[in-house]
Amino acid sequence: DRGGAGIGRWDAMEYDEKLARFRQAHLNPFNKQSGPRQHEQGPGEEAPDVTPEEALPELPAGEPEFRCPERVMDLGLSEDHFSRPVGLFLASDVQQLRQAIEECKQVILELPEQSEKQKDAVVRLIHLRLKLQELKDPNEDEPNIRVLLEHRFYKEKSKSVKQTCDKCNTIIWGLIQTWYTCTGCYYRCHSKCLNLISKPCVSSKVSHQAEYELNICPETGLDSQDYRCAECRAPISLRGVPSEARQCDYTGQYYCSHCHWNDLAVIPARVVHNWDFEPRKVSRCSMRYLALMVSRPVLRLREINPLLFNYVEELVEIRKLRQDILLMKPYFITCREAMEARLLLQLQDRQHFVENDEMYSVQDLLDVHAGRLGCSLTEIHTLFAKHIKLDCERCQAKGFVCELCREGDVLFPFDSHTSVCTDCSAVFHRDCYYDNSTTCPKCARLSLRKQSLLQEPGPDVEA
């Protein structure tokens, strides 16, 4: 028993010596005291516990200061999450921000009206006021709103949803990390990654330049990009050293793995020219841009590719339904019951359908390809026609009678068996119109009457 106890004490001493050597070899840089005090510690002495408040003591004069950038970034001590437009100095307190706001106001008044410099100054003024509002709120550790490169970030409240940071490509742990989402392009990132963002918000491009790249994968080569990522300018190569070059099928440019996650999206140029809806790999920026543009009616198909209507029968049917709806629109605008029932709101998701029959969005073409748009538009067309021809007496009274045969039911311009004069909007039976002549008889009578008035002699001046 005594021998066992002696061996136990010897094991404990050996363990203490190993623990002391381990602690001496793995010193905490934030517990750094003056040099001689740490080296005077004996092998059997335990390192003193240091509280978090004492973790960063003041260093004596002449001692080189030790900094750990990763530790500072984790604590959020060196972060500045606000944008720095051109001409904005680093204002760190409320007084400096107020002075900067007053100076920016004066600059705006002195610059020419509607000039680019004045618009930039207004943007700077907005950013300064937002930063001042954030600094005035002492109860929030992290501000709820942050503005950077036209992104408008809002702090997320959800703690259970697991997202991925669009900047560092790592998981966002909502329980222990603060993260933000841009309300314009839905860009998500950690709080510590905000000041590292280099790409402006794509929603600003959508609002100022709402158009597609209609060339199929316009590649210019990796050498034209100086072998750097098109977004973050990181070095890339086709061999994967130092980073793999990934091509975006929408822009034709190459990106690094942090900016290109092999996301799939339908390419508008391939749809318009080839009626090809197969998803292709695109960069994160292109994916967000295409997602924001998917419902915007910016494609004029008859100008971009007029032959598409010859090969896609569904497009011909959709165009006829849209033309009929435009002919029904005047009935609803002048009908009180239709306005009260808000029949035109049936097309509130596709407002351009009640404005013209030429513009299409990518979502329209996707629905045409899937067969959804034809079915839904046929139901709406039937509902509109039922109101005009059966339900509403006022709309029925606005029908037409064929002036050639003066027989049959009341005619409407959106009926399939009618023809409409483009000059006077008179409605005839199609068979009657083409059997008699190719000119409108109503317009012919008006022209004859006009000629007869011109040929009548004028009043006698002597009389």
Short mmCIF file of C-alpha atoms in Angstrom, two decimals:
data_model
loop_
_atom_site.label_atom_id
_atom_site.label_comp_id
_atom_site.label_asym_id
_atom_site.label_seq_id
_atom_site.Cartn_x
_atom_site.Cartn_y
_atom_site.Cartn_z
CA ASP A 1 0.00 0.00 0.00
CA ARG A 2 2.78 2.42 0.90
CA GLY A 3 4.55 1.55 -2.32
CA GLY A 4 1.35 2.28 -4.24
CA ALA A 5 0.93 5.64 -2.50
CA GLY A 6 4.53 6.59 -3.32
CA ILE A 7 4.01 5.74 -6.96
CA GLY A 8 0.80 7.82 -6.96
CA ARG A 9 2.65 10.85 -5.50
CA TRP A 10 5.41 10.40 -8.09
CA ASP A 11 2.81 10.32 -10.91
CA ALA A 12 1.17 13.46 -9.54
CA MET A 13 4.53 15.31 -9.43
CA GLU A 14 5.37 14.18 -12.96
CA TYR A 15 1.92 15.35 -14.13
CA ASP A 16 2.43 18.77 -12.48
CA GLU A 17 5.81 19.17 -14.17
CA LYS A 18 4.35 18.26 -17.57
CA LEU A 19 1.46 20.70 -17.01
CA ALA A 20 3.87 23.49 -16.10
CA ARG A 21 6.00 22.84 -19.19
CA PHE A 22 2.86 22.79 -21.37
CA ARG A 23 1.66 26.11 -19.98
CA GLN A 24 5.09 27.63 -20.42
CA ALA A 25 5.23 26.49 -24.06
CA HIS A 26 1.70 27.75 -24.82
CA LEU A 27 1.67 31.20 -23.31
CA ASN A 28 -1.43 33.28 -23.86
CA PRO A 29 -0.26 36.41 -25.72
CA PHE A 30 -3.03 38.44 -24.09
CA ASN A 31 -1.67 37.58 -20.60
CA LYS A 32 1.72 39.02 -21.47
CA GLN A 33 3.32 40.79 -18.52
CA SER A 34 6.81 42.17 -18.37
CA GLY A 35 9.39 39.74 -19.75
CA PRO A 36 11.44 38.89 -16.63
CA ARG A 37 8.35 38.10 -14.52
CA GLN A 38 7.21 35.33 -16.84
CA HIS A 39 10.65 33.72 -17.20
CA GLU A 40 11.18 33.74 -13.42
CA GLN A 41 8.33 31.26 -13.03
CA GLY A 42 9.65 27.94 -11.86
CA PRO A 43 8.90 24.64 -13.50
CA GLY A 44 6.72 23.54 -10.62
CA GLU A 45 4.77 26.78 -10.27
CA GLU A 46 1.41 27.15 -11.87
CA ALA A 47 0.67 30.06 -14.14
CA PRO A 48 -1.53 32.65 -12.40
CA ASP A 49 -5.10 32.89 -13.60
CA VAL A 50 -5.84 36.08 -15.47
CA THR A 51 -9.32 37.51 -15.62
CA PRO A 52 -10.68 38.94 -18.85
CA GLU A 53 -10.40 42.48 -17.47
CA GLU A 54 -6.67 41.93 -16.86
CA ALA A 55 -6.09 40.21 -20.20
CA LEU A 56 -4.65 43.30 -21.91
CA PRO A 57 -2.47 45.21 -19.43
CA GLU A 58 -0.57 48.32 -20.36
CA LEU A 59 2.89 47.55 -21.63
CA PRO A 60 5.88 49.35 -20.18
CA ALA A 61 7.71 51.94 -22.21
CA GLY A 62 10.06 50.46 -24.77
CA GLU A 63 8.20 47.13 -24.83
CA PRO A 64 6.98 46.30 -28.37
CA GLU A 65 3.19 46.21 -28.44
CA PHE A 66 1.67 42.85 -29.33
CA ARG A 67 -1.51 42.76 -31.39
CA CYS A 68 -3.56 39.82 -32.62
CA PRO A 69 -5.75 40.87 -35.58
CA GLU A 70 -7.93 37.78 -35.40
CA ARG A 71 -8.73 38.39 -31.74
CA VAL A 72 -9.55 42.03 -32.42
CA MET A 73 -11.78 41.12 -35.34
CA ASP A 74 -13.67 38.54 -33.25
CA LEU A 75 -14.31 41.11 -30.56
CA GLY A 76 -15.46 43.64 -33.15
CA LEU A 77 -13.12 46.33 -31.82
CA SER A 78 -11.61 47.42 -35.11
CA GLU A 79 -14.71 47.09 -37.29
CA ASP A 80 -16.17 50.06 -39.11
CA HIS A 81 -19.31 48.87 -40.82
CA PHE A 82 -20.16 52.14 -42.53
CA SER A 83 -19.52 53.03 -46.11
CA ARG A 84 -16.88 55.59 -46.92
CA PRO A 85 -17.97 57.55 -50.02
CA VAL A 86 -15.44 59.73 -51.76
CA GLY A 87 -14.64 62.78 -49.67
CA LEU A 88 -15.94 61.37 -46.38
CA PHE A 89 -13.43 61.63 -43.58
CA LEU A 90 -13.37 59.18 -40.69
CA ALA A 91 -15.79 60.63 -38.14
CA SER A 92 -15.80 58.69 -34.89
CA ASP A 93 -18.04 60.73 -32.57
CA VAL A 94 -21.31 62.65 -32.71
CA GLN A 95 -19.70 66.08 -32.83
CA GLN A 96 -17.55 65.24 -35.84
CA LEU A 97 -20.51 63.70 -37.64
CA ARG A 98 -22.64 66.80 -37.09
CA GLN A 99 -19.84 68.97 -38.42
CA ALA A 100 -19.51 66.72 -41.46
CA ILE A 101 -23.28 66.90 -42.07
CA GLU A 102 -23.24 70.69 -42.04
CA GLU A 103 -20.27 70.79 -44.41
CA CYS A 104 -22.00 68.33 -46.74
CA LYS A 105 -25.16 70.48 -46.77
CA GLN A 106 -23.11 73.53 -47.73
CA VAL A 107 -21.44 71.60 -50.55
CA ILE A 108 -24.82 70.49 -51.90
CA LEU A 109 -26.05 74.09 -52.04
CA GLU A 110 -22.92 75.24 -53.87
CA LEU A 111 -22.89 72.49 -56.53
CA PRO A 112 -24.89 72.84 -59.80
CA GLU A 113 -28.43 71.49 -59.77
CA GLN A 114 -28.98 67.89 -61.01
CA SER A 115 -25.23 67.37 -61.47
CA GLU A 116 -23.48 64.09 -60.72
CA LYS A 117 -21.36 65.71 -58.01
CA GLN A 118 -24.48 67.00 -56.27
CA LYS A 119 -26.07 63.52 -56.39
CA ASP A 120 -22.92 62.02 -54.85
CA ALA A 121 -22.98 64.65 -52.14
CA VAL A 122 -26.62 63.80 -51.34
CA VAL A 123 -25.66 60.14 -51.00
CA ARG A 124 -22.84 61.10 -48.62
CA LEU A 125 -25.27 63.19 -46.57
CA ILE A 126 -27.66 60.22 -46.24
CA HIS A 127 -24.82 57.95 -45.10
CA LEU A 128 -23.64 60.51 -42.54
CA ARG A 129 -27.13 60.89 -41.06
CA LEU A 130 -27.59 57.13 -40.82
CA LYS A 131 -24.27 56.81 -39.00
CA LEU A 132 -25.21 59.63 -36.65
CA GLN A 133 -28.49 57.89 -35.85
CA GLU A 134 -26.64 54.67 -35.09
CA LEU A 135 -24.19 56.39 -32.75
CA LYS A 136 -27.04 58.11 -30.90
CA ASP A 137 -28.54 54.77 -29.85
CA PRO A 138 -26.60 53.71 -26.72
CA ASN A 139 -28.79 50.69 -25.96
CA GLU A 140 -27.86 48.68 -29.04
CA ASP A 141 -24.60 46.80 -29.13
CA GLU A 142 -25.06 46.32 -32.89
CA PRO A 143 -27.07 48.88 -34.91
CA ASN A 144 -30.16 47.61 -36.67
CA ILE A 145 -29.41 49.41 -39.94
CA ARG A 146 -26.11 49.66 -41.76
CA VAL A 147 -25.46 51.17 -45.17
CA LEU A 148 -22.50 50.15 -47.32
CA LEU A 149 -21.94 50.41 -51.08
CA GLU A 150 -25.66 51.05 -51.63
CA HIS A 151 -26.51 47.93 -49.60
CA ARG A 152 -29.05 48.57 -46.85
CA PHE A 153 -28.40 45.93 -44.21
CA TYR A 154 -30.85 45.06 -41.45
CA LYS A 155 -29.85 43.04 -38.42
CA GLU A 156 -31.56 39.68 -38.41
CA LYS A 157 -33.55 38.58 -35.36
CA SER A 158 -33.72 34.88 -36.20
CA LYS A 159 -31.41 32.69 -34.13
CA SER A 160 -32.37 29.21 -35.26
CA VAL A 161 -32.04 29.48 -39.05
CA LYS A 162 -28.64 28.45 -40.36
CA GLN A 163 -27.44 30.59 -43.28
CA THR A 164 -24.23 30.96 -45.28
CA CYS A 165 -22.21 34.18 -45.38
CA ASP A 166 -21.96 35.49 -48.95
CA LYS A 167 -18.59 37.08 -48.21
CA CYS A 168 -16.52 34.45 -46.37
CA ASN A 169 -18.52 31.42 -47.57
CA THR A 170 -18.88 30.02 -44.04
CA ILE A 171 -21.90 29.15 -41.93
CA ILE A 172 -23.67 31.88 -39.94
CA TRP A 173 -24.49 30.58 -36.47
CA GLY A 174 -27.38 32.78 -35.43
CA LEU A 175 -27.20 31.77 -31.77
CA ILE A 176 -23.72 33.19 -31.22
CA GLN A 177 -23.10 35.47 -34.24
CA THR A 178 -24.63 38.72 -35.41
CA TRP A 179 -25.56 38.78 -39.09
CA TYR A 180 -27.22 41.12 -41.54
CA THR A 181 -29.32 40.86 -44.71
CA CYS A 182 -29.54 43.47 -47.47
CA THR A 183 -33.16 44.36 -48.15
CA GLY A 184 -32.40 45.11 -51.80
CA CYS A 185 -30.45 42.08 -53.03
CA TYR A 186 -30.77 39.74 -49.97
CA TYR A 187 -26.99 39.64 -49.49
CA ARG A 188 -26.25 37.87 -46.17
CA CYS A 189 -23.06 38.19 -44.18
CA HIS A 190 -21.55 38.26 -40.71
CA SER A 191 -21.24 41.49 -38.83
CA LYS A 192 -17.44 41.20 -39.00
CA CYS A 193 -17.56 40.75 -42.81
CA LEU A 194 -19.50 43.93 -43.58
CA ASN A 195 -16.45 46.18 -43.92
CA LEU A 196 -14.83 43.66 -46.30
CA ILE A 197 -17.59 43.86 -48.95
CA SER A 198 -16.37 45.25 -52.27
CA LYS A 199 -19.35 44.69 -54.62
CA PRO A 200 -22.18 47.28 -54.75
CA CYS A 201 -25.78 46.22 -54.27
CA VAL A 202 -27.21 44.79 -57.50
CA SER A 203 -30.61 46.30 -56.74
CA SER A 204 -29.17 49.71 -57.64
CA LYS A 205 -28.19 48.33 -61.04
CA VAL A 206 -31.69 46.92 -61.49
CA SER A 207 -33.26 50.30 -60.70
CA HIS A 208 -30.88 52.32 -62.90
CA GLN A 209 -30.09 49.88 -65.74
CA ALA A 210 -32.86 47.30 -66.02
CA GLU A 211 -31.70 45.34 -69.05
CA TYR A 212 -30.27 41.91 -69.81
CA GLU A 213 -27.10 40.78 -71.47
CA LEU A 214 -28.58 39.26 -74.63
CA ASN A 215 -25.36 37.78 -76.01
CA ILE A 216 -24.94 34.12 -75.16
CA CYS A 217 -21.98 33.76 -72.75
CA PRO A 218 -19.92 36.73 -74.05
CA GLU A 219 -16.51 35.36 -73.05
CA THR A 220 -13.50 37.66 -73.50
CA GLY A 221 -10.84 35.41 -71.98
CA LEU A 222 -9.13 35.16 -68.62
CA ASP A 223 -6.19 37.27 -69.81
CA SER A 224 -8.54 40.26 -70.31
CA GLN A 225 -9.26 40.05 -66.55
CA ASP A 226 -5.53 40.02 -65.76
CA TYR A 227 -6.06 36.50 -64.33
CA ARG A 228 -8.07 37.93 -61.45
CA CYS A 229 -11.61 37.41 -60.21
CA ALA A 230 -14.07 39.75 -61.92
CA GLU A 231 -15.62 40.66 -58.56
CA CYS A 232 -13.05 40.57 -55.75
CA ARG A 233 -9.92 40.73 -57.96
CA ALA A 234 -8.33 37.71 -56.26
CA PRO A 235 -5.75 35.79 -58.37
CA ILE A 236 -7.33 32.87 -60.26
CA SER A 237 -6.16 30.30 -62.79
CA LEU A 238 -7.67 27.54 -64.93
CA ARG A 239 -5.36 25.04 -63.22
CA GLY A 240 -6.77 25.86 -59.81
CA VAL A 241 -3.56 27.43 -58.46
CA PRO A 242 -3.86 29.65 -56.46
CA SER A 243 -7.64 29.51 -56.95
CA GLU A 244 -9.94 27.82 -59.43
CA ALA A 245 -11.37 30.04 -62.18
CA ARG A 246 -15.12 29.47 -62.59
CA GLN A 247 -16.97 30.94 -65.56
CA CYS A 248 -20.36 32.63 -65.25
CA ASP A 249 -22.57 31.65 -68.19
CA TYR A 250 -24.50 34.95 -67.97
CA THR A 251 -21.62 37.46 -68.03
CA GLY A 252 -18.98 35.22 -69.62
CA GLN A 253 -16.46 36.36 -66.98
CA TYR A 254 -14.42 34.25 -64.56
CA TYR A 255 -14.72 34.30 -60.78
CA CYS A 256 -13.04 32.73 -57.77
CA SER A 257 -14.68 30.05 -55.64
CA HIS A 258 -15.75 32.63 -53.03
CA CYS A 259 -17.69 34.67 -55.63
CA HIS A 260 -18.92 31.72 -57.72
CA TRP A 261 -20.67 28.90 -55.85
CA ASN A 262 -21.79 27.00 -58.97
CA ASP A 263 -25.35 28.26 -58.55
CA LEU A 264 -27.73 27.43 -61.40
CA ALA A 265 -29.99 29.92 -63.18
CA VAL A 266 -31.90 30.21 -66.44
CA ILE A 267 -30.03 32.46 -68.90
CA PRO A 268 -32.30 35.05 -70.65
CA ALA A 269 -30.16 35.19 -73.81
CA ARG A 270 -30.49 31.42 -74.32
CA VAL A 271 -34.25 31.61 -73.77
CA VAL A 272 -34.82 34.44 -76.24
CA HIS A 273 -32.58 33.12 -79.01
CA ASN A 274 -32.82 29.33 -78.59
CA TRP A 275 -35.88 28.80 -76.35
CA ASP A 276 -33.45 27.00 -74.03
CA PHE A 277 -34.47 26.85 -70.37
CA GLU A 278 -31.70 24.60 -69.07
CA PRO A 279 -30.10 26.18 -65.95
CA ARG A 280 -26.43 27.12 -66.26
CA LYS A 281 -23.77 27.92 -63.67
CA VAL A 282 -23.60 31.60 -62.71
CA SER A 283 -21.80 33.68 -60.12
CA ARG A 284 -23.45 34.85 -56.91
CA CYS A 285 -23.73 38.41 -58.19
CA SER A 286 -25.35 37.29 -61.46
CA MET A 287 -27.71 34.98 -59.59
CA ARG A 288 -28.96 37.84 -57.40
CA TYR A 289 -29.30 40.14 -60.42
CA LEU A 290 -31.29 37.55 -62.40
CA ALA A 291 -33.49 36.87 -59.37
CA LEU A 292 -34.35 40.57 -59.06
CA MET A 293 -34.93 40.95 -62.80
CA VAL A 294 -37.02 37.81 -63.34
CA SER A 295 -40.39 39.62 -63.09
CA ARG A 296 -39.42 42.82 -64.92
CA PRO A 297 -40.97 43.18 -68.41
CA VAL A 298 -37.91 44.32 -70.35
CA LEU A 299 -37.90 41.84 -73.28
CA ARG A 300 -39.44 43.03 -76.54
CA LEU A 301 -39.58 39.67 -78.30
CA ARG A 302 -40.78 40.87 -81.70
CA GLU A 303 -37.72 43.09 -81.99
CA ILE A 304 -35.15 40.75 -80.42
CA ASN A 305 -36.21 37.55 -82.20
CA PRO A 306 -39.38 37.86 -84.36
CA LEU A 307 -38.97 34.32 -85.70
CA LEU A 308 -39.63 32.92 -82.23
CA PHE A 309 -43.40 33.27 -82.77
CA ASN A 310 -43.16 31.00 -85.81
CA TYR A 311 -41.75 28.11 -83.79
CA VAL A 312 -43.48 28.50 -80.42
CA GLU A 313 -47.25 28.17 -80.80
CA GLU A 314 -47.89 29.03 -77.16
CA LEU A 315 -46.49 32.51 -77.72
CA VAL A 316 -48.98 33.14 -80.54
CA GLU A 317 -51.87 32.17 -78.26
CA ILE A 318 -50.56 34.35 -75.45
CA ARG A 319 -50.21 37.33 -77.79
CA LYS A 320 -53.85 36.92 -79.00
CA LEU A 321 -55.13 36.72 -75.42
CA ARG A 322 -53.16 39.83 -74.47
CA GLN A 323 -54.55 41.74 -77.47
CA ASP A 324 -58.10 40.78 -76.45
CA ILE A 325 -57.47 41.94 -72.88
CA LEU A 326 -56.31 45.32 -74.18
CA LEU A 327 -59.58 45.59 -76.14
CA MET A 328 -61.55 44.73 -72.97
CA LYS A 329 -59.74 47.34 -70.88
CA PRO A 330 -61.84 50.36 -72.11
CA TYR A 331 -65.02 48.55 -71.05
CA PHE A 332 -63.75 48.10 -67.49
CA ILE A 333 -62.46 51.66 -67.17
CA THR A 334 -65.86 53.13 -68.03
CA CYS A 335 -67.91 50.55 -66.07
CA ARG A 336 -68.73 51.37 -62.46
CA GLU A 337 -69.46 47.77 -61.51
CA ALA A 338 -66.17 46.57 -62.98
CA MET A 339 -64.28 49.28 -61.11
CA GLU A 340 -65.99 48.31 -57.84
CA ALA A 341 -65.26 44.63 -58.44
CA ARG A 342 -61.66 45.51 -59.40
CA LEU A 343 -61.57 43.04 -62.21
CA LEU A 344 -58.29 44.34 -63.58
CA LEU A 345 -56.60 43.30 -60.33
CA GLN A 346 -56.75 39.76 -61.65
CA LEU A 347 -53.57 40.77 -63.53
CA GLN A 348 -51.88 42.65 -60.72
CA ASP A 349 -48.90 40.27 -60.83
CA ARG A 350 -48.49 41.04 -64.54
CA GLN A 351 -49.37 44.70 -64.78
CA HIS A 352 -47.73 45.01 -68.19
CA PHE A 353 -50.44 42.79 -69.67
CA VAL A 354 -52.94 45.66 -69.35
CA GLU A 355 -50.50 48.20 -70.79
CA ASN A 356 -49.17 46.59 -73.99
CA ASP A 357 -48.87 43.26 -75.80
CA GLU A 358 -45.17 43.45 -76.68
CA MET A 359 -43.14 43.36 -73.46
CA TYR A 360 -42.37 40.10 -71.67
CA SER A 361 -40.49 39.15 -68.54
CA VAL A 362 -38.37 36.06 -68.03
CA GLN A 363 -41.01 34.81 -65.59
CA ASP A 364 -43.62 35.10 -68.36
CA LEU A 365 -41.49 32.96 -70.65
CA LEU A 366 -40.87 30.43 -67.88
CA ASP A 367 -44.62 30.15 -67.30
CA VAL A 368 -45.27 29.82 -71.04
CA HIS A 369 -42.74 26.99 -71.25
CA ALA A 370 -44.31 25.24 -68.24
CA GLY A 371 -47.86 25.73 -69.58
CA ARG A 372 -49.02 27.77 -66.60
CA LEU A 373 -49.45 31.16 -68.28
CA GLY A 374 -51.76 29.91 -71.04
CA CYS A 375 -54.16 28.29 -68.57
CA SER A 376 -54.29 31.22 -66.13
CA LEU A 377 -54.64 33.82 -68.90
CA THR A 378 -57.46 31.84 -70.54
CA GLU A 379 -59.38 31.79 -67.25
CA ILE A 380 -58.96 35.55 -66.82
CA HIS A 381 -60.01 36.13 -70.44
CA THR A 382 -63.17 34.07 -69.88
CA LEU A 383 -63.98 35.99 -66.67
CA PHE A 384 -63.59 39.35 -68.41
CA ALA A 385 -65.69 38.30 -71.42
CA LYS A 386 -68.44 36.95 -69.16
CA HIS A 387 -68.75 40.29 -67.39
CA ILE A 388 -68.95 42.27 -70.63
CA LYS A 389 -71.27 39.99 -72.62
CA LEU A 390 -73.50 38.44 -69.91
CA ASP A 391 -73.29 40.01 -66.44
CA CYS A 392 -73.19 43.77 -67.09
CA GLU A 393 -75.97 45.52 -69.01
CA ARG A 394 -73.95 48.70 -69.40
CA CYS A 395 -71.11 46.83 -71.10
CA GLN A 396 -73.59 44.94 -73.31
CA ALA A 397 -75.01 48.26 -74.50
CA LYS A 398 -71.55 49.21 -75.80
CA GLY A 399 -71.56 46.37 -78.33
CA PHE A 400 -71.65 46.74 -82.13
CA VAL A 401 -73.98 45.68 -84.93
CA CYS A 402 -72.46 44.63 -88.23
CA GLU A 403 -73.24 47.49 -90.63
CA LEU A 404 -72.87 45.22 -93.65
CA CYS A 405 -75.42 42.51 -92.89
CA ARG A 406 -77.13 44.08 -89.86
CA GLU A 407 -77.93 40.58 -88.62
CA GLY A 408 -76.81 38.28 -85.87
CA ASP A 409 -75.89 38.93 -82.26
CA VAL A 410 -74.22 41.96 -80.79
CA LEU A 411 -70.57 42.05 -81.70
CA PHE A 412 -67.56 42.94 -79.54
CA PRO A 413 -64.04 43.72 -80.77
CA PHE A 414 -62.48 40.83 -78.86
CA ASP A 415 -64.71 38.17 -80.43
CA SER A 416 -62.84 35.65 -82.55
CA HIS A 417 -65.21 35.97 -85.55
CA THR A 418 -65.02 39.76 -85.89
CA SER A 419 -62.83 42.29 -87.67
CA VAL A 420 -62.09 45.75 -86.33
CA CYS A 421 -61.31 48.81 -88.41
CA THR A 422 -58.07 50.37 -87.29
CA ASP A 423 -59.24 53.90 -88.21
CA CYS A 424 -62.76 54.19 -86.79
CA SER A 425 -62.80 51.05 -84.53
CA ALA A 426 -66.02 49.80 -86.14
CA VAL A 427 -66.71 46.08 -85.70
CA PHE A 428 -67.95 43.76 -88.45
CA HIS A 429 -68.38 40.08 -89.07
CA ARG A 430 -65.13 38.81 -90.45
CA ASP A 431 -66.83 37.03 -93.34
CA CYS A 432 -68.91 40.07 -94.22
CA TYR A 433 -65.90 42.36 -94.10
CA TYR A 434 -63.72 40.31 -96.41
CA ASP A 435 -66.54 39.29 -98.77
CA ASN A 436 -67.51 42.88 -99.57
CA SER A 437 -64.25 44.79 -99.64
CA THR A 438 -61.00 45.27 -97.85
CA THR A 439 -61.96 48.79 -96.77
CA CYS A 440 -64.26 49.77 -93.95
CA PRO A 441 -67.70 50.82 -95.33
CA LYS A 442 -68.12 53.30 -92.49
CA CYS A 443 -64.86 55.00 -93.34
CA ALA A 444 -65.84 54.96 -97.03
CA ARG A 445 -69.11 56.77 -96.28
CA LEU A 446 -67.28 59.35 -94.19
CA SER A 447 -64.77 60.00 -96.97
CA LEU A 448 -67.56 60.40 -99.57
CA ARG A 449 -69.39 62.84 -97.34
CA LYS A 450 -66.22 64.82 -96.83
CA GLN A 451 -65.61 65.02 -100.59
CA SER A 452 -69.18 66.16 -101.21
CA LEU A 453 -68.81 68.94 -98.68
CA LEU A 454 -65.64 70.10 -100.33
CA GLN A 455 -67.27 70.11 -103.82
CA GLU A 456 -70.31 72.19 -102.79
CA PRO A 457 -70.13 75.80 -104.07
CA GLY A 458 -69.48 78.44 -101.52
CA PRO A 459 -71.92 81.23 -100.63
CA ASP A 460 -72.50 84.00 -103.24
CA VAL A 461 -70.36 86.92 -102.25
CA GLU A 462 -72.41 89.53 -104.21
CA ALA A 463 -75.67 88.25 -102.73
#
